[in-house]
Short mmCIF file of C-alpha atoms in Angstrom, two decimals:
data_model
loop_
_atom_site.label_atom_id
_atom_site.label_comp_id
_atom_site.label_asym_id
_atom_site.label_seq_id
_atom_site.Cartn_x
_atom_site.Cartn_y
_atom_site.Cartn_z
CA MET V 1241 67.30 -164.69 -61.67
CA ALA V 1242 70.10 -163.26 -63.70
CA LYS V 1243 67.29 -160.14 -63.95
CA THR V 1244 67.32 -159.36 -60.00
CA THR V 1245 70.96 -158.83 -60.10
CA ALA V 1246 71.02 -157.12 -62.84
CA LEU V 1247 68.37 -155.31 -61.69
CA GLN V 1248 70.26 -154.46 -58.36
CA ARG V 1249 73.55 -153.31 -60.38
CA MET V 1250 71.74 -150.83 -61.94
CA LYS V 1251 70.22 -149.52 -58.95
CA LYS V 1252 73.17 -149.23 -57.67
CA ALA V 1253 75.26 -147.41 -60.94
CA LEU V 1254 72.33 -144.79 -61.17
CA LYS V 1255 72.73 -144.08 -57.28
CA ILE V 1256 74.84 -141.33 -56.49
CA ASP V 1257 77.64 -142.46 -54.19
CA GLU V 1258 78.44 -139.85 -51.62
CA HIS V 1259 81.59 -141.36 -50.71
CA LYS V 1260 83.01 -140.01 -54.19
CA LEU V 1261 82.24 -136.96 -53.40
CA ASP V 1262 84.14 -136.97 -50.21
CA LYS V 1263 87.32 -135.66 -51.53
CA PHE V 1264 85.67 -132.17 -53.05
CA LEU V 1265 84.48 -131.63 -49.43
CA ALA V 1266 87.93 -132.63 -47.91
CA TYR V 1267 89.37 -129.92 -51.07
CA TYR V 1268 87.12 -126.86 -49.34
CA TYR V 1269 87.26 -127.71 -45.39
CA GLU V 1270 90.55 -128.96 -45.11
CA ASN V 1271 92.19 -127.55 -48.10
CA ALA V 1272 92.95 -131.40 -49.54
CA ALA V 1273 94.75 -131.93 -52.98
CA LEU V 1274 92.77 -132.62 -56.04
CA SER V 1275 93.93 -134.83 -59.63
CA ASP V 1276 93.90 -132.90 -62.93
CA ASP V 1277 90.59 -134.71 -63.35
CA ASP V 1278 88.88 -134.31 -60.49
CA LEU V 1279 89.76 -130.48 -60.19
CA LYS V 1280 87.71 -130.40 -64.66
CA MET V 1281 85.07 -132.22 -62.32
CA LEU V 1282 85.07 -129.75 -59.84
CA GLU V 1283 84.86 -126.46 -62.28
CA LYS V 1284 81.95 -128.50 -63.99
CA TYR V 1285 79.99 -128.80 -60.28
CA ARG V 1286 81.07 -125.41 -59.53
CA LYS V 1287 79.41 -124.38 -63.16
CA ALA V 1288 76.11 -126.37 -63.14
CA TRP V 1289 75.39 -124.99 -59.32
CA SER V 1290 76.14 -121.37 -60.74
CA PHE V 1291 74.42 -121.29 -63.07
CA LEU V 1292 71.05 -122.54 -60.84
CA SER V 1293 71.69 -120.07 -58.40
CA LEU V 1294 71.71 -117.89 -60.84
CA GLY V 1295 67.98 -117.88 -61.62
CA ARG V 1296 68.40 -120.62 -64.75
CA THR V 1297 65.98 -123.34 -64.75
CA TYR V 1298 66.89 -126.80 -64.71
CA ASP V 1299 66.71 -127.37 -68.12
CA MET V 1300 68.46 -124.29 -68.86
CA ALA V 1301 71.47 -125.31 -66.87
CA LEU V 1302 71.06 -129.30 -68.15
CA ALA V 1303 71.10 -128.05 -72.15
CA MET V 1304 74.40 -125.66 -70.99
CA LEU V 1305 76.42 -128.45 -69.21
CA MET V 1306 75.82 -130.87 -72.14
CA LYS V 1307 76.43 -128.38 -74.71
CA ASP V 1308 79.80 -126.67 -73.16
CA TYR V 1309 81.16 -130.00 -71.62
CA LYS V 1310 80.01 -132.43 -74.79
CA ILE V 1311 78.34 -135.03 -72.22
CA GLN V 1312 75.12 -137.26 -72.75
CA GLU V 1313 71.88 -136.05 -70.45
CA ARG V 1314 72.31 -138.52 -68.09
CA GLN V 1315 76.02 -137.40 -66.73
CA ALA V 1316 74.56 -133.46 -66.46
CA ARG V 1317 71.48 -134.45 -64.17
CA TYR V 1318 74.49 -136.62 -62.36
CA ILE V 1319 76.82 -133.58 -62.35
CA ILE V 1320 73.28 -131.32 -61.18
CA SER V 1321 72.85 -133.09 -58.48
CA GLU V 1322 75.99 -134.04 -57.19
CA ALA V 1323 76.41 -130.40 -57.65
CA SER V 1324 73.11 -129.35 -54.90
CA TYR V 1325 75.12 -132.28 -52.60
CA LEU V 1326 78.19 -130.31 -52.39
CA PHE V 1327 76.87 -126.32 -52.37
CA GLY V 1328 73.30 -127.07 -50.77
CA HIS V 1329 69.98 -126.39 -52.69
CA VAL V 1330 69.93 -123.47 -54.67
CA GLN V 1331 66.09 -122.68 -53.18
CA THR V 1332 67.50 -122.10 -49.62
CA ILE V 1333 70.52 -120.29 -50.48
CA ASP V 1334 68.40 -118.58 -53.54
CA LYS V 1335 66.30 -117.07 -50.57
CA GLN V 1336 69.62 -115.73 -48.60
CA ALA V 1337 70.65 -114.26 -51.21
CA LYS V 1338 67.75 -112.63 -52.17
CA LYS V 1339 67.83 -110.50 -48.26
CA MET V 1340 71.18 -109.55 -48.18
CA ALA V 1341 70.72 -108.57 -52.14
CA SER V 1342 67.87 -106.44 -50.85
CA ALA V 1343 70.01 -105.09 -47.75
CA ASN V 1344 72.92 -104.00 -50.03
CA TYR V 1345 69.98 -102.35 -52.25
CA PHE V 1346 68.25 -100.39 -49.01
CA ARG V 1347 72.21 -99.76 -48.04
CA LEU V 1348 72.61 -98.16 -51.56
CA LEU V 1349 69.34 -95.85 -51.73
CA SER V 1350 70.95 -94.84 -47.80
CA ASN V 1351 74.14 -93.47 -49.00
CA ILE V 1352 72.49 -92.41 -52.06
CA ALA V 1353 69.59 -90.02 -49.85
CA ARG V 1354 72.82 -88.84 -48.06
CA SER V 1355 74.66 -87.58 -50.73
CA ASN V 1356 71.45 -85.95 -51.63
CA GLY V 1357 71.50 -84.45 -48.21
CA ASP V 1358 67.93 -86.45 -47.17
CA ILE V 1359 69.02 -87.74 -43.52
CA GLU V 1360 65.38 -89.08 -42.69
CA ALA V 1361 65.10 -90.86 -46.58
CA ALA V 1362 69.07 -92.11 -45.56
CA SER V 1363 68.18 -93.42 -41.49
CA ARG V 1364 64.71 -95.01 -42.59
CA ALA V 1365 66.85 -97.02 -45.75
CA TRP V 1366 70.01 -97.83 -42.98
CA GLU V 1367 66.92 -99.39 -40.66
CA ARG V 1368 65.00 -101.58 -43.39
CA ALA V 1369 68.95 -103.17 -44.53
CA ASP V 1370 69.68 -103.58 -41.00
CA LYS V 1371 66.14 -105.09 -40.30
CA LEU V 1372 66.63 -107.32 -43.22
CA GLU V 1373 70.29 -108.75 -41.96
CA GLY V 1374 68.42 -109.33 -38.10
CA LEU V 1375 70.38 -106.84 -36.68
CA HIS V 1376 67.57 -105.81 -34.31
CA ASP V 1377 66.02 -108.98 -33.49
CA GLU V 1378 66.90 -110.39 -30.15
CA ASP V 1379 69.53 -113.11 -29.84
CA LYS V 1380 67.65 -116.37 -28.74
CA ILE V 1381 69.50 -117.71 -25.58
CA GLY V 1382 68.82 -122.02 -24.67
CA LEU V 1383 67.78 -120.93 -20.88
CA ASN V 1384 64.82 -118.70 -20.06
CA PRO V 1385 65.83 -116.42 -16.75
CA ASP V 1386 61.97 -116.59 -15.70
CA ASP V 1387 61.80 -120.56 -15.33
CA PHE V 1388 64.35 -120.55 -12.40
CA LEU V 1389 61.93 -117.70 -10.75
CA ARG V 1390 59.32 -120.28 -10.18
CA ALA V 1391 58.19 -121.73 -6.59
CA ALA V 1392 59.34 -126.13 -7.13
CA LYS V 1393 56.60 -128.36 -5.77
CA PHE V 1394 57.84 -130.60 -2.29
CA ILE V 1395 55.74 -132.47 -0.72
CA PHE V 1396 56.79 -134.15 2.41
CA THR V 1397 55.95 -137.56 3.63
CA ASP V 1398 56.73 -139.46 6.94
CA ASN V 1399 55.49 -142.51 5.23
CA VAL V 1400 58.11 -145.32 4.64
CA ASN V 1401 56.55 -146.83 1.90
CA VAL V 1402 56.68 -143.97 -0.64
CA LEU V 1403 60.25 -143.91 0.09
CA ILE V 1404 60.55 -148.03 -0.20
CA GLN V 1405 59.31 -147.28 -4.12
CA GLN V 1406 61.16 -144.79 -4.87
CA GLN V 1407 64.23 -146.52 -3.98
CA LYS V 1408 62.39 -149.62 -6.41
CA ARG V 1409 62.20 -147.03 -9.16
CA ALA V 1410 65.85 -145.89 -8.55
CA ASP V 1411 67.10 -149.14 -8.57
CA ASP V 1412 64.95 -150.04 -12.03
CA GLU V 1413 66.47 -147.12 -13.74
#
């Protein structure tokens, strides 16, 4: 019996407490004040996440946190997982960041080509940048006007039993 409670306590201790991170989310969304200890912890979260978002491996980020803050590996793992909860997963953000970096690169190439007098190359590079940013994509609207042009099917009947059955279905709902 004692082993079960110890196991339950251990599982509870190893789980990320999402309510613990609410104060950090409130700091970003509502400009709530943080204590000095919380600001130091936020710095650790930022450093871990920025290190991962720069393309470093998980093990490199782990070693960096352990070295810089003189903490154990388990604590560093917690910091990394909580940072991904706070700031988002790096893989999703990494794809968006690469897309924006490519768009900025094409804009830079466009400016260089324009300064050299090559207007066609400048316009092609600028169009590629716009395409990467999705400026030429159609906006998706929830309603399709073609749906309203379809003819509706109406069935007329003089059978009273059909009306009674429909009223029973409506009452049941």
